[in-house]
Every structure is written in C-alpha cells, then in structure tokens.
Amino acid sequence: MEKKELKFNSKTIHGGQQPDKAYGAVMPPIYQTSTYAQSTPGGHQGFEYSRSGNPTRTALENALASIENGRYGLAFASGLSAMDAVIKLLEPGDEVVSTNDLYGGSYRLFRQVFEKYGITFHFTAMQDVESVEGKINDKTKLLWVETPTNPMMNVIDIAAMAALAKKHGLLLAVDNTFATPYLQRPLEMGADIVMHSATKYLGGHSDVVVGALVVNDKELAEKLYFIQNASGAVCGPMDSFLTLRGIKTLHVRMQRHCENGEAIANYLRNHPKIEKVYWPGFEDHPNHEIAKSQMNGFGGMISFVPKGGTFKEAVNIVEKLRVFTLAESLGGVESLAGHPASMTHASIPKTEREKSGVVDALIRLSVGIEDIDDLIADLEQAIGR
Ligand SMILES: *Cc1c(COP(=O)(O)O)cnc(C)c1O
C-alpha cells in the first residue's frame, strides 16, 4: 500500500518515513553533522551542508507534508522564523491583512520588524468576512489567518478566506498551531501555506522550539526553500528528531486534549465564580457552526475570565494552581496556565489588546493529558467556591 493512502492516524507514524538507507534503522538517526564527504567536487549523496539540508530534517519535513496532506514541508528553528520566511516572499509596498487577536509574537514580528521594510499590515476581526474584504486593495498580497485565535478562541472560516484570496489573487497562509492537522487541514480548504509553531502540539512535550511550513505549489516551495537556505533559520537535527517523535503520538494526544478540554470548558462554564469561558465547542460560541464544519474536534485551549475579574484576581488564581504550571507556551502533555495580559500578549498595547477581549483578568489554559479528576480538583482549589 502506498503510504500516501494511509489514514491520518497512521500517517502520524509512517507518513514520509522509510527505514534509514545506511543500516536500516527504523527510527531516523540524528545526523548531528554540519557537512558531508564528497567523492569528487559536487559528488555527494544528496546532502552538502546542513543549512541546505540534513537527513533528519528531511525526515521531519516529509512527515510534516504528509500529516498536513501537502506536497512540500519545511522545518525551521522556530514558528516565528517560519513566519519570517513567508513575509520575506513580499516586497516593500506590499500589504498584508491579518486578524486582530493574533499571537503576540506574530504581531510583534509584523509591526516591529517588517513594517520598517515597507510592508503594511492591517488587522481586522477575520471571523467577519466582509471586514477582511474591506481591507483588501491593489497592494494586498497575503492574508494571514490564525484559527482558532490566541487567546480569544475566535474561529475564522478558512474556505471563505480561500475564496477571497482566489478572487483577489492573494496568497492565503494559515497558522494551524492551535488546531494541528488532527483537527483541521487548511490546504484541503484552499490555503496556500500552512504554518506551525511545532513547539506546541506537534512536538507535544515542551522540549523543543521548532517551526514548520507546508505547501502544495512547487514554485512556492522553491521560493520558500531559497529563503530558508539563504536566511538560515533551520531546524537542527536533534530538534528534528524530537519533533518527529512527538508527531508519532499526535493523534492519541489530541484525542485526550479534546476530551479533557471539553470537560474543563463545561466545568468552568458551570462554576459560579466564572464570568465567561471561551471555547469553540460551546453551541452558543459565535463561530461554533464554522468550527464544527472545518474542525474534527474543539481542542484543549480554553480562556476564561473570573467574575468581577481584576488583574489581581487572575494573578491570584494562576499562582494557586499546582497541577497546572504557570508558564508561557501550550500544546504539551502537561497542563499549563497563562495570563496573556502580562505574559504572551504583553507586547500588544493595552488598548489594542482590550479591543479584542484580552482583558487584564483573562486566563488561558492549555489543557494537558493528565487525569481529568486531578485537573478539575486543581482548578477547584485555586478558584474556590
Ligand atoms: C507559539 C506560537 C507562535 C510562535 O512560534 P515559536 O515556535 O514560539 O516561534 C506562532 N503562532 C502561534 C499560534 C503560537 O502559539
């Protein structure tokens, strides 16, 4: 059977993988080398220098392409360096439309790094398709979508964005970090580029910082590969190996993240001291219908606001948590809690932040795969009754 025909839960394990050519190692070896012997100048076996290519990284890149159901994968030193490569496709004068509750680091990269090179970024609530079209002009080249959004859990209609991109001749890139290809595959819905912070769910164990891009178009893949090699923010062999190892259990981890996420979303929603819970699985979530149609589940990311919520109240709760660790990041097997206003989103001005709902009292949970009873007991002791 062609490995291409495998179902998702097998692709995570076998996708793009073959036993190593040298000794038949079933797991891809960690080729911890910068360079490769040549028999005659130019006479190499496919690898010359590890910025340009490394067999462990190639194994990861093939796996990434396979699980996103795309043709070409590229692995970077971080999620942000993967984004950086995408924006380097643009020229001074070009414009980008993106969502207004973007991951803080993405916002910082756009505004504080690329604006000074003459690229303009517009931000709007992309769940409102018309507002996106209103920001498009003849200089627009790229739509940058993140869905579900971080930390407000808005869901953006990927197929509608793909239709807009097609109508106006734009590239559509989707940050698929929160959903992972287990829950949603943007290329199948018409996106041109899928991006990941593989640091999160793909790696899954909070032990690497890695980024990824997956595309279908050969010319686009070649341009991105050129930038990857020319700028050099590549994923190293050890991190490639660890990310590959993480991907092998992506489907079982995600299944449990979704189950635990649902239980905690419902627990918080029924808690008398909680004002508001943001989770796309609720039937009254404003984008629930889109979430249901484009995702195979709702994930383990939840944000909530305690009643009468102040900065201090939120800080109190996150400091009392014992099973949840207070930390940035998300998507690992362990549960994490974060306070976006002072942590992940501190680089976004308060007025901008609050416009999209990131209030001082907002708490974000990355629900892990521990026993659900322990997670709920931990929240109960921290929030009180
Ligand atoms: C973490 C994250 C990034 C940045 O990725 P790094 O691996 O930290 O560089 C981008 N987008 C989202 C949604 C993220 O959560």
CSV table of C-alpha atoms in Angstrom, one decimal, residues 54-309:
chain,number,residue,atom,x,y,z
A,54,ASN,CA,20.1,17.4,6.7
A,55,PRO,CA,18.6,13.9,6.5
A,56,THR,CA,17.0,14.1,10.0
A,57,ARG,CA,15.4,17.4,9.0
A,58,THR,CA,14.3,15.9,5.7
A,59,ALA,CA,12.6,13.1,7.6
A,60,LEU,CA,10.7,15.7,9.6
A,61,GLU,CA,9.9,17.8,6.6
A,62,ASN,CA,8.4,14.7,4.8
A,63,ALA,CA,6.3,13.9,7.9
A,64,LEU,CA,5.0,17.4,8.1
A,65,ALA,CA,4.0,17.4,4.5
A,66,SER,CA,2.3,14.0,5.0
A,67,ILE,CA,0.2,14.9,8.0
A,68,GLU,CA,-1.0,18.3,6.5
A,69,ASN,CA,-1.8,16.4,3.3
A,70,GLY,CA,0.6,18.7,1.3
A,71,ARG,CA,3.5,18.1,-1.0
A,72,TYR,CA,6.3,20.1,0.5
A,73,GLY,CA,7.4,20.6,4.1
A,74,LEU,CA,10.0,22.9,5.5
A,75,ALA,CA,11.3,22.8,9.1
A,76,PHE,CA,12.6,26.0,10.8
A,77,ALA,CA,14.3,27.0,14.0
A,78,SER,CA,11.0,28.3,15.4
A,79,GLY,CA,7.5,29.1,14.5
A,80,LEU,CA,8.4,32.8,14.1
A,81,SER,CA,11.3,32.0,11.8
A,82,ALA,CA,8.8,30.1,9.6
A,83,MET,CA,6.6,33.1,9.5
A,84,ASP,CA,9.6,35.3,8.9
A,85,ALA,CA,10.3,33.3,5.7
A,86,VAL,CA,6.7,33.7,4.5
A,87,ILE,CA,6.8,37.5,4.9
A,88,LYS,CA,10.1,37.6,3.0
A,89,LEU,CA,8.2,36.5,-0.1
A,90,LEU,CA,6.9,40.0,-0.1
A,91,GLU,CA,8.3,43.3,-1.5
A,92,PRO,CA,8.4,46.8,0.0
A,93,GLY,CA,5.0,48.4,-0.7
A,94,ASP,CA,3.1,45.1,-0.3
A,95,GLU,CA,0.2,44.8,2.2
A,96,VAL,CA,-1.0,42.0,4.4
A,97,VAL,CA,-4.4,41.5,6.1
A,98,SER,CA,-4.5,39.6,9.3
A,99,THR,CA,-6.6,39.0,12.4
A,100,ASN,CA,-6.8,41.4,15.3
A,101,ASP,CA,-6.3,38.8,18.0
A,102,LEU,CA,-3.1,37.3,16.6
A,103,TYR,CA,-0.5,35.6,18.7
A,104,GLY,CA,1.5,38.4,20.3
A,105,GLY,CA,4.9,37.3,18.8
A,106,SER,CA,3.4,37.3,15.3
A,107,TYR,CA,2.0,40.8,15.9
A,108,ARG,CA,5.4,41.9,17.1
A,109,LEU,CA,7.2,40.4,14.0
A,110,PHE,CA,4.8,42.1,11.6
A,111,ARG,CA,4.7,45.5,13.3
A,112,GLN,CA,8.2,45.9,14.8
A,113,VAL,CA,10.3,44.0,12.3
A,114,PHE,CA,8.7,44.1,8.9
A,115,GLU,CA,6.9,47.4,8.8
A,116,LYS,CA,10.2,49.2,8.7
A,117,TYR,CA,11.0,47.4,5.4
A,118,GLY,CA,7.9,49.0,3.9
A,119,ILE,CA,5.4,46.2,4.3
A,120,THR,CA,2.0,47.3,5.7
A,121,PHE,CA,-0.1,45.1,8.0
A,122,HIS,CA,-3.9,45.6,8.5
A,123,PHE,CA,-5.7,43.9,11.4
A,124,THR,CA,-9.4,43.1,11.5
A,125,ALA,CA,-11.8,40.6,13.0
A,126,MET,CA,-11.4,38.0,10.3
A,127,GLN,CA,-14.4,36.0,11.5
A,128,ASP,CA,-16.2,38.9,9.8
A,129,VAL,CA,-15.5,38.1,6.1
A,130,GLU,CA,-16.7,41.5,4.9
A,131,SER,CA,-14.4,43.3,7.1
A,132,VAL,CA,-11.5,41.4,5.6
A,133,GLU,CA,-12.6,42.3,2.1
A,134,GLY,CA,-12.8,46.0,3.2
A,135,LYS,CA,-9.1,45.9,4.0
A,136,ILE,CA,-8.0,44.5,0.6
A,137,ASN,CA,-6.6,46.9,-2.0
A,138,ASP,CA,-4.5,46.5,-5.1
A,139,LYS,CA,-1.3,46.3,-3.0
A,140,THR,CA,-2.5,43.4,-0.9
A,141,LYS,CA,-0.6,40.2,-1.4
A,142,LEU,CA,-1.2,38.0,1.6
A,143,LEU,CA,-4.0,37.0,4.0
A,144,TRP,CA,-2.5,35.7,7.3
A,145,VAL,CA,-5.1,33.7,9.2
A,146,GLU,CA,-4.7,32.2,12.7
A,147,THR,CA,-7.6,29.9,13.8
A,148,PRO,CA,-8.7,29.3,16.5
A,149,THR,CA,-7.2,32.6,17.6
A,150,ASN,CA,-5.0,33.0,20.6
A,151,PRO,CA,-6.2,33.6,23.2
A,152,MET,CA,-9.8,34.5,22.3
A,153,MET,CA,-10.7,31.3,20.5
A,154,ASN,CA,-12.4,33.0,17.6
A,155,VAL,CA,-12.8,30.7,14.6
A,156,ILE,CA,-12.1,32.0,11.1
A,157,ASP,CA,-13.8,30.5,8.1
A,158,ILE,CA,-10.8,29.1,6.1
A,159,ALA,CA,-12.8,28.2,3.0
A,160,ALA,CA,-14.3,31.8,2.9
A,161,MET,CA,-10.7,33.2,3.2
A,162,ALA,CA,-9.6,30.9,0.4
A,163,ALA,CA,-12.4,32.2,-1.8
A,164,LEU,CA,-11.4,35.8,-1.0
A,165,ALA,CA,-7.7,35.1,-1.7
A,166,LYS,CA,-8.7,33.5,-5.0
A,167,LYS,CA,-10.9,36.4,-6.0
A,168,HIS,CA,-8.2,39.0,-5.4
A,169,GLY,CA,-5.2,36.9,-6.4
A,170,LEU,CA,-3.7,36.7,-2.9
A,171,LEU,CA,-1.7,34.1,-1.0
A,172,LEU,CA,-3.5,32.6,1.9
A,173,ALA,CA,-1.4,31.4,4.9
A,174,VAL,CA,-3.0,29.7,7.9
A,175,ASP,CA,-1.3,29.4,11.3
A,176,ASN,CA,-2.5,25.9,12.3
A,177,THR,CA,-0.7,25.7,15.6
A,178,PHE,CA,-3.8,25.5,17.9
A,179,ALA,CA,-5.8,23.0,15.8
A,180,THR,CA,-3.0,20.8,14.4
A,181,PRO,CA,-3.8,18.7,11.3
A,182,TYR,CA,-5.6,16.2,13.6
A,183,LEU,CA,-8.4,18.8,13.9
A,184,GLN,CA,-8.1,20.8,10.7
A,185,ARG,CA,-6.2,20.7,7.4
A,186,PRO,CA,-6.1,24.2,5.8
A,187,LEU,CA,-4.5,23.1,2.5
A,188,GLU,CA,-7.6,20.9,1.9
A,189,MET,CA,-9.8,24.0,2.3
A,190,GLY,CA,-7.8,26.1,-0.2
A,191,ALA,CA,-5.0,27.6,1.8
A,192,ASP,CA,-1.6,28.1,0.0
A,193,ILE,CA,0.6,27.8,3.1
A,194,VAL,CA,0.2,26.1,6.4
A,195,MET,CA,2.4,27.3,9.3
A,196,HIS,CA,3.1,25.7,12.7
A,197,SER,CA,4.8,26.5,15.8
A,198,ALA,CA,5.8,22.8,16.2
A,199,THR,CA,7.0,23.9,19.6
A,200,LYS,CA,3.4,23.3,20.7
A,201,TYR,CA,1.2,20.3,19.8
A,202,LEU,CA,3.3,18.8,17.0
A,203,GLY,CA,6.3,18.4,19.3
A,204,GLY,CA,3.9,18.0,22.1
A,205,HIS,CA,6.4,17.6,25.0
A,206,SER,CA,7.6,21.2,25.6
A,207,ASP,CA,11.1,20.2,24.8
A,208,VAL,CA,11.9,21.9,21.5
A,209,VAL,CA,11.3,25.2,19.7
A,210,VAL,CA,10.6,24.4,16.1
A,211,GLY,CA,8.6,25.9,13.2
A,212,ALA,CA,7.1,24.4,10.0
A,213,LEU,CA,5.6,25.4,6.7
A,214,VAL,CA,3.7,23.1,4.3
A,215,VAL,CA,2.7,24.0,0.8
A,216,ASN,CA,1.4,22.2,-2.4
A,217,ASP,CA,2.7,24.5,-5.1
A,218,LYS,CA,6.2,23.6,-6.4
A,219,GLU,CA,7.2,27.2,-7.3
A,220,LEU,CA,6.1,28.5,-3.9
A,221,ALA,CA,8.0,25.6,-2.2
A,222,GLU,CA,11.2,26.5,-4.1
A,223,LYS,CA,10.9,30.2,-3.2
A,224,LEU,CA,10.5,29.3,0.5
A,225,TYR,CA,13.3,26.8,0.4
A,226,PHE,CA,15.5,29.5,-1.2
A,227,ILE,CA,14.7,31.9,1.7
A,228,GLN,CA,15.1,29.1,4.3
A,229,ASN,CA,18.6,28.3,3.0
A,230,ALA,CA,19.6,32.0,2.3
A,231,SER,CA,18.4,33.2,5.7
A,232,GLY,CA,19.4,30.1,7.6
A,233,ALA,CA,16.9,29.7,10.4
A,234,VAL,CA,16.8,25.9,10.0
A,235,CYS,CA,15.6,23.2,12.4
A,236,GLY,CA,18.6,21.3,13.9
A,237,PRO,CA,18.9,17.5,13.7
A,238,MET,CA,18.2,16.9,17.4
A,239,ASP,CA,15.1,19.1,17.4
A,240,SER,CA,14.0,17.4,14.1
A,241,PHE,CA,14.3,14.0,15.8
A,242,LEU,CA,12.3,15.1,18.9
A,243,THR,CA,9.6,16.7,16.8
A,244,LEU,CA,9.3,13.6,14.7
A,245,ARG,CA,9.0,11.5,17.8
A,246,GLY,CA,6.3,13.9,19.1
A,247,ILE,CA,4.3,13.7,15.8
A,248,LYS,CA,4.1,9.9,16.1
A,249,THR,CA,1.6,10.3,19.1
A,250,LEU,CA,-0.1,13.4,17.9
A,251,HIS,CA,-3.5,11.7,17.2
A,252,VAL,CA,-3.7,10.0,20.6
A,253,ARG,CA,-2.6,13.1,22.5
A,254,MET,CA,-5.0,15.3,20.6
A,255,GLN,CA,-7.9,12.9,21.3
A,256,ARG,CA,-7.2,13.2,25.0
A,257,HIS,CA,-6.6,17.0,24.8
A,258,CYS,CA,-10.1,17.3,23.3
A,259,GLU,CA,-11.8,15.1,25.9
A,260,ASN,CA,-10.1,16.9,28.8
A,261,GLY,CA,-10.7,20.3,27.2
A,262,GLU,CA,-14.4,19.6,26.8
A,263,ALA,CA,-14.7,18.5,30.5
A,264,ILE,CA,-12.9,21.6,31.8
A,265,ALA,CA,-14.8,24.0,29.5
A,266,ASN,CA,-18.0,22.7,30.9
A,267,TYR,CA,-16.8,22.7,34.5
A,268,LEU,CA,-15.7,26.4,34.2
A,269,ARG,CA,-18.9,27.3,32.5
A,270,ASN,CA,-21.0,25.9,35.4
A,271,HIS,CA,-18.7,27.5,38.0
A,272,PRO,CA,-20.5,30.3,40.0
A,273,LYS,CA,-17.2,32.4,40.2
A,274,ILE,CA,-16.5,32.3,36.5
A,275,GLU,CA,-17.9,35.1,34.3
A,276,LYS,CA,-17.1,34.0,30.8
A,277,VAL,CA,-15.5,30.9,29.1
A,278,TYR,CA,-14.1,31.0,25.6
A,279,TRP,CA,-14.1,27.6,23.8
A,280,PRO,CA,-15.3,26.9,20.3
A,281,GLY,CA,-17.1,23.7,21.3
A,282,PHE,CA,-19.9,25.6,23.0
A,283,GLU,CA,-23.1,25.7,20.9
A,284,ASP,CA,-23.5,29.4,21.6
A,285,HIS,CA,-19.9,30.2,20.7
A,286,PRO,CA,-20.4,32.9,17.9
A,287,ASN,CA,-18.4,30.8,15.4
A,288,HIS,CA,-19.5,27.3,16.5
A,289,GLU,CA,-21.0,26.3,13.2
A,290,ILE,CA,-17.8,27.1,11.3
A,291,ALA,CA,-15.8,25.4,13.9
A,292,LYS,CA,-18.0,22.3,13.6
A,293,SER,CA,-17.7,22.3,9.8
A,294,GLN,CA,-14.0,22.8,9.5
A,295,MET,CA,-12.6,21.1,12.6
A,296,ASN,CA,-12.8,17.5,13.7
A,297,GLY,CA,-13.0,18.5,17.4
A,298,PHE,CA,-12.5,21.6,19.5
A,299,GLY,CA,-9.1,21.1,21.2
A,300,GLY,CA,-7.8,21.7,24.6
A,301,MET,CA,-7.2,25.5,24.6
A,302,ILE,CA,-9.6,27.4,26.8
A,303,SER,CA,-9.7,31.0,28.0
A,304,PHE,CA,-11.8,32.3,30.9
A,305,VAL,CA,-12.5,35.4,33.0
A,306,PRO,CA,-13.3,35.2,36.7
A,307,LYS,CA,-16.4,37.1,37.9
A,308,GLY,CA,-15.7,40.8,38.8
A,309,GLY,CA,-12.3,40.0,37.3
